[in-house]
Amino acid sequence: MGSVAVLASGSGSNFQAICESLAAGPHVVAGLLCDQPGAPVLKRAEALDVPWALVPYEASSDGAKQTAEGRMESILRAWQPDIIALAGFMRVLSTAFLNAFPRMIVNLHPALLPNHRGLNAIQRSYETDDEVVGITVHFVDDGIDTGEIIRREPLARREGETLAELEMRMHELEHRTYPEVIQSLLAELDALCGKDGPP
Ligand code: GAR
């Protein structure tokens, strides 16, 4: 059995999709960390009965980031997840934090990387005339959306589709894909560590 901790800042629809997918077992969601007071994802964690912690960044100074990351690191050490999944976590993590959890942190990005790194990727994809857009799951390194790609899922554009319609289809694709990738990473780790359970 493996476990994943999720970091999120906003709505938390991907957090919920991960929880629903893992509910069938054998893997578990160790907890949710959120940096935004009042974010809807906190209500989802409460409703899903998943342990959660709010770790606000007090101000946009380096000191505040260090303090918040220190708190997140202690909480994660207590939860002992095998994987840390960013699901709409809108902060750039420091190299020190990433080094504390080597090859454990993954991110979901709503574009076919390396296209459209950074913020507002769906809108920026929409504004191109690319016939195919999509989503990417990747390991997090200290660049912006530059880490090793684990999986890319394309999505064909539809003629005349509005931004809202495309966004909805991207989210549906995310909700199917991200839990699947997390499940397979946890299964691989289980197999590596011999945690498959009794023969
Ligand atoms: C998702 O679309 C995710 O791909 C995106 O934030 C959204 C979170 O939605 N992440 C990024 O843009 C990261 N660069 P959610 O809160 O409903 O899961």
CSV table of C-alpha atoms and ligand atoms in Angstrom, one decimal:
chain,number,residue,atom,x,y,z
A,1,MET,CA,0.0,0.0,0.0
A,2,GLY,CA,1.3,3.4,-0.9
A,3,SER,CA,0.2,6.9,-0.1
A,4,VAL,CA,0.0,10.3,-1.7
A,5,ALA,CA,-0.1,13.8,-0.2
A,6,VAL,CA,-1.7,16.5,-2.2
A,7,LEU,CA,-0.8,20.2,-2.3
A,8,ALA,CA,-3.5,22.5,-3.7
A,9,SER,CA,-4.5,26.2,-3.7
A,10,GLY,CA,-7.9,26.5,-5.2
A,11,SER,CA,-11.0,24.6,-6.2
A,12,GLY,CA,-9.6,21.1,-5.6
A,13,SER,CA,-11.5,19.2,-8.3
A,14,ASN,CA,-8.3,17.2,-9.1
A,15,PHE,CA,-7.8,16.5,-5.4
A,16,GLN,CA,-11.3,15.1,-5.2
A,17,ALA,CA,-10.7,13.0,-8.4
A,18,ILE,CA,-7.6,11.6,-6.7
A,19,CYS,CA,-9.4,10.8,-3.5
A,20,GLU,CA,-12.3,9.1,-5.4
A,21,SER,CA,-10.0,7.0,-7.4
A,22,LEU,CA,-8.0,5.9,-4.4
A,23,ALA,CA,-11.0,5.2,-2.3
A,24,ALA,CA,-11.2,1.7,-3.8
A,25,GLY,CA,-7.8,0.9,-2.3
A,26,PRO,CA,-5.2,-0.3,-1.8
A,27,HIS,CA,-3.4,3.1,-1.8
A,28,VAL,CA,-4.5,6.1,0.4
A,29,VAL,CA,-4.4,9.8,0.4
A,30,ALA,CA,-2.2,10.8,3.4
A,31,GLY,CA,-3.5,14.4,3.5
A,32,LEU,CA,-4.0,17.7,1.9
A,33,LEU,CA,-1.9,20.8,2.3
A,34,CYS,CA,-3.3,24.1,1.2
A,35,ASP,CA,-1.7,27.5,1.2
A,36,GLN,CA,-4.9,29.6,0.7
A,37,PRO,CA,-7.3,30.3,3.6
A,38,GLY,CA,-10.9,29.8,2.4
A,39,ALA,CA,-10.0,27.7,-0.7
A,40,PRO,CA,-12.8,25.4,-1.7
A,41,VAL,CA,-10.4,22.4,-1.6
A,42,LEU,CA,-10.4,22.6,2.2
A,43,LYS,CA,-14.2,22.0,2.3
A,44,ARG,CA,-13.7,19.0,-0.1
A,45,ALA,CA,-11.0,17.5,2.3
A,46,GLU,CA,-13.4,18.0,5.2
A,47,ALA,CA,-16.3,16.3,3.3
A,48,LEU,CA,-14.0,13.4,2.1
A,49,ASP,CA,-12.7,13.0,5.6
A,50,VAL,CA,-9.1,13.5,4.5
A,51,PRO,CA,-6.6,15.0,7.0
A,52,TRP,CA,-5.7,18.5,5.9
A,53,ALA,CA,-3.6,21.4,7.0
A,54,LEU,CA,-3.6,25.1,6.0
A,55,VAL,CA,-0.2,26.6,5.6
A,56,PRO,CA,-0.6,30.2,4.5
A,57,TYR,CA,2.4,32.1,3.2
A,58,GLU,CA,2.2,35.2,5.4
A,59,ALA,CA,3.7,37.6,3.0
A,60,SER,CA,5.4,37.5,-0.4
A,61,SER,CA,8.9,37.6,1.1
A,62,ASP,CA,11.6,34.9,1.0
A,63,GLY,CA,11.3,34.5,4.8
A,64,ALA,CA,7.6,33.7,4.6
A,65,LYS,CA,8.2,31.2,1.9
A,66,GLN,CA,10.9,29.5,4.0
A,67,THR,CA,8.7,29.4,7.0
A,68,ALA,CA,5.7,28.0,5.1
A,69,GLU,CA,7.9,25.4,3.4
A,70,GLY,CA,9.4,24.4,6.7
A,71,ARG,CA,5.9,23.8,8.1
A,72,MET,CA,4.9,21.9,5.1
A,73,GLU,CA,8.0,19.8,5.3
A,74,SER,CA,7.4,18.9,9.0
A,75,ILE,CA,3.7,18.0,8.2
A,76,LEU,CA,4.8,15.8,5.2
A,77,ARG,CA,7.5,14.1,7.3
A,78,ALA,CA,4.7,13.2,9.8
A,79,TRP,CA,2.3,11.9,7.0
A,80,GLN,CA,5.2,10.0,5.3
A,81,PRO,CA,3.7,9.9,1.8
A,82,ASP,CA,5.4,8.0,-1.0
A,83,ILE,CA,4.4,10.7,-3.5
A,84,ILE,CA,3.6,14.4,-3.2
A,85,ALA,CA,1.1,15.5,-5.9
A,86,LEU,CA,0.7,19.2,-6.8
A,87,ALA,CA,-2.9,19.7,-8.0
A,88,GLY,CA,-3.4,23.3,-8.8
A,89,PHE,CA,-0.8,24.4,-6.2
A,90,MET,CA,0.0,27.9,-7.4
A,91,ARG,CA,3.4,28.4,-5.7
A,92,VAL,CA,6.9,27.8,-6.9
A,93,LEU,CA,8.7,25.4,-4.5
A,94,SER,CA,12.3,26.2,-3.5
A,95,THR,CA,15.2,24.0,-4.5
A,96,ALA,CA,15.7,23.2,-0.8
A,97,PHE,CA,12.1,21.9,-0.5
A,98,LEU,CA,12.4,19.9,-3.7
A,99,ASN,CA,15.7,18.4,-2.4
A,100,ALA,CA,14.0,17.3,0.8
A,101,PHE,CA,11.7,15.0,-1.3
A,102,PRO,CA,13.8,13.8,-4.2
A,103,ARG,CA,11.9,12.4,-7.2
A,104,MET,CA,8.7,12.4,-5.1
A,105,ILE,CA,7.0,15.5,-6.2
A,106,VAL,CA,4.8,15.5,-9.3
A,107,ASN,CA,2.7,18.2,-11.0
A,108,LEU,CA,-0.3,18.4,-13.3
A,109,HIS,CA,0.0,21.0,-16.0
A,110,PRO,CA,-2.9,21.9,-18.3
A,111,ALA,CA,-0.9,22.0,-21.5
A,112,LEU,CA,1.1,19.7,-23.7
A,113,LEU,CA,4.5,20.5,-22.3
A,114,PRO,CA,6.9,21.9,-23.3
A,115,ASN,CA,4.3,24.2,-24.8
A,116,HIS,CA,2.7,26.9,-22.6
A,117,ARG,CA,4.7,26.6,-19.4
A,118,GLY,CA,3.5,28.7,-16.4
A,119,LEU,CA,0.2,30.4,-15.6
A,120,ASN,CA,-3.1,30.5,-17.6
A,121,ALA,CA,-2.0,27.6,-19.8
A,122,ILE,CA,-5.5,26.7,-20.9
A,123,GLN,CA,-6.3,30.1,-22.1
A,124,ARG,CA,-2.9,30.4,-23.9
A,125,SER,CA,-3.5,27.0,-25.6
A,126,TYR,CA,-6.9,28.2,-26.6
A,127,GLU,CA,-5.6,31.3,-28.2
A,128,THR,CA,-3.3,29.4,-30.5
A,129,ASP,CA,-4.5,27.7,-33.6
A,130,ASP,CA,-3.1,24.4,-32.5
A,131,GLU,CA,-5.4,21.6,-33.5
A,132,VAL,CA,-4.3,19.5,-30.5
A,133,VAL,CA,-3.9,20.7,-27.0
A,134,GLY,CA,-3.7,18.6,-23.8
A,135,ILE,CA,-2.3,18.0,-20.4
A,136,THR,CA,1.0,16.8,-18.9
A,137,VAL,CA,2.0,15.1,-15.6
A,138,HIS,CA,5.7,15.6,-14.8
A,139,PHE,CA,8.2,15.4,-12.0
A,140,VAL,CA,8.9,18.8,-10.4
A,141,ASP,CA,12.3,20.3,-10.7
A,142,ASP,CA,13.5,23.8,-9.9
A,143,GLY,CA,12.3,25.3,-13.3
A,144,ILE,CA,8.7,26.3,-14.1
A,145,ASP,CA,7.1,23.2,-15.6
A,146,THR,CA,10.4,21.9,-16.9
A,147,GLY,CA,10.7,18.5,-15.0
A,148,GLU,CA,10.9,15.1,-16.5
A,149,ILE,CA,7.6,14.3,-18.3
A,150,ILE,CA,5.7,11.2,-17.0
A,151,ARG,CA,2.7,11.3,-19.2
A,152,ARG,CA,1.2,13.7,-21.8
A,153,GLU,CA,-2.5,13.3,-22.9
A,154,PRO,CA,-3.5,15.1,-26.1
A,155,LEU,CA,-7.0,16.6,-26.6
A,156,ALA,CA,-8.2,17.4,-30.1
A,157,ARG,CA,-9.7,20.9,-30.5
A,158,ARG,CA,-13.3,21.2,-31.7
A,159,GLU,CA,-14.4,23.7,-34.3
A,160,GLY,CA,-16.2,26.7,-32.7
A,161,GLU,CA,-15.6,25.5,-29.1
A,162,THR,CA,-15.6,28.3,-26.5
A,163,LEU,CA,-12.8,28.7,-23.9
A,164,ALA,CA,-15.3,27.5,-21.2
A,165,GLU,CA,-16.1,24.3,-23.2
A,166,LEU,CA,-12.4,23.6,-23.8
A,167,GLU,CA,-11.7,24.1,-20.1
A,168,MET,CA,-14.4,21.7,-19.1
A,169,ARG,CA,-13.0,19.0,-21.4
A,170,MET,CA,-9.4,19.6,-20.2
A,171,HIS,CA,-10.6,19.2,-16.6
A,172,GLU,CA,-12.4,16.0,-17.4
A,173,LEU,CA,-9.2,14.7,-19.0
A,174,GLU,CA,-7.2,15.8,-15.9
A,175,HIS,CA,-9.7,14.0,-13.6
A,176,ARG,CA,-9.2,10.7,-15.5
A,177,THR,CA,-5.5,11.0,-16.1
A,178,TYR,CA,-3.9,12.3,-12.9
A,179,PRO,CA,-5.4,9.7,-10.6
A,180,GLU,CA,-4.3,7.0,-13.1
A,181,VAL,CA,-0.7,8.2,-13.1
A,182,ILE,CA,-0.6,8.5,-9.3
A,183,GLN,CA,-2.0,5.0,-9.0
A,184,SER,CA,0.6,3.6,-11.3
A,185,LEU,CA,3.5,5.5,-9.6
A,186,LEU,CA,2.3,4.1,-6.3
A,187,ALA,CA,2.1,0.6,-7.7
A,188,GLU,CA,5.6,0.8,-9.1
A,189,LEU,CA,7.0,2.0,-5.8
A,190,ASP,CA,5.1,-0.8,-4.0
A,191,ALA,CA,6.7,-3.3,-6.4
A,192,LEU,CA,10.2,-1.8,-5.9
A,193,CYS,CA,9.9,-1.9,-2.2
A,194,GLY,CA,8.2,-5.3,-2.1
A,195,LYS,CA,5.1,-3.8,-0.5
A,196,ASP,CA,2.7,-5.9,-2.6
A,197,GLY,CA,1.4,-7.7,0.4
A,198,PRO,CA,1.2,-11.4,1.0
A,199,PRO,CA,1.7,-13.7,-2.0
B,1,GAR,C1,-5.9,22.4,-13.0
B,1,GAR,O1,-6.4,22.7,-14.3
B,1,GAR,C2,-4.4,22.2,-13.1
B,1,GAR,O2,-4.0,21.6,-14.3
B,1,GAR,C3,-3.9,23.6,-13.0
B,1,GAR,O3,-4.7,24.2,-12.0
B,1,GAR,C4,-6.0,23.6,-12.1
B,1,GAR,C5,-6.5,23.2,-10.7
B,1,GAR,O4,-7.8,22.9,-10.7
B,1,GAR,N1,-2.5,23.7,-12.6
B,1,GAR,C6,-1.7,24.6,-13.1
B,1,GAR,O5,-2.0,25.5,-13.8
B,1,GAR,C7,-0.3,24.5,-12.5
B,1,GAR,N2,0.6,25.2,-13.3
B,1,GAR,P1,-8.5,22.2,-9.4
B,1,GAR,O6,-8.1,23.1,-8.2
B,1,GAR,O7,-9.9,22.1,-9.7
B,1,GAR,O8,-7.9,20.8,-9.3
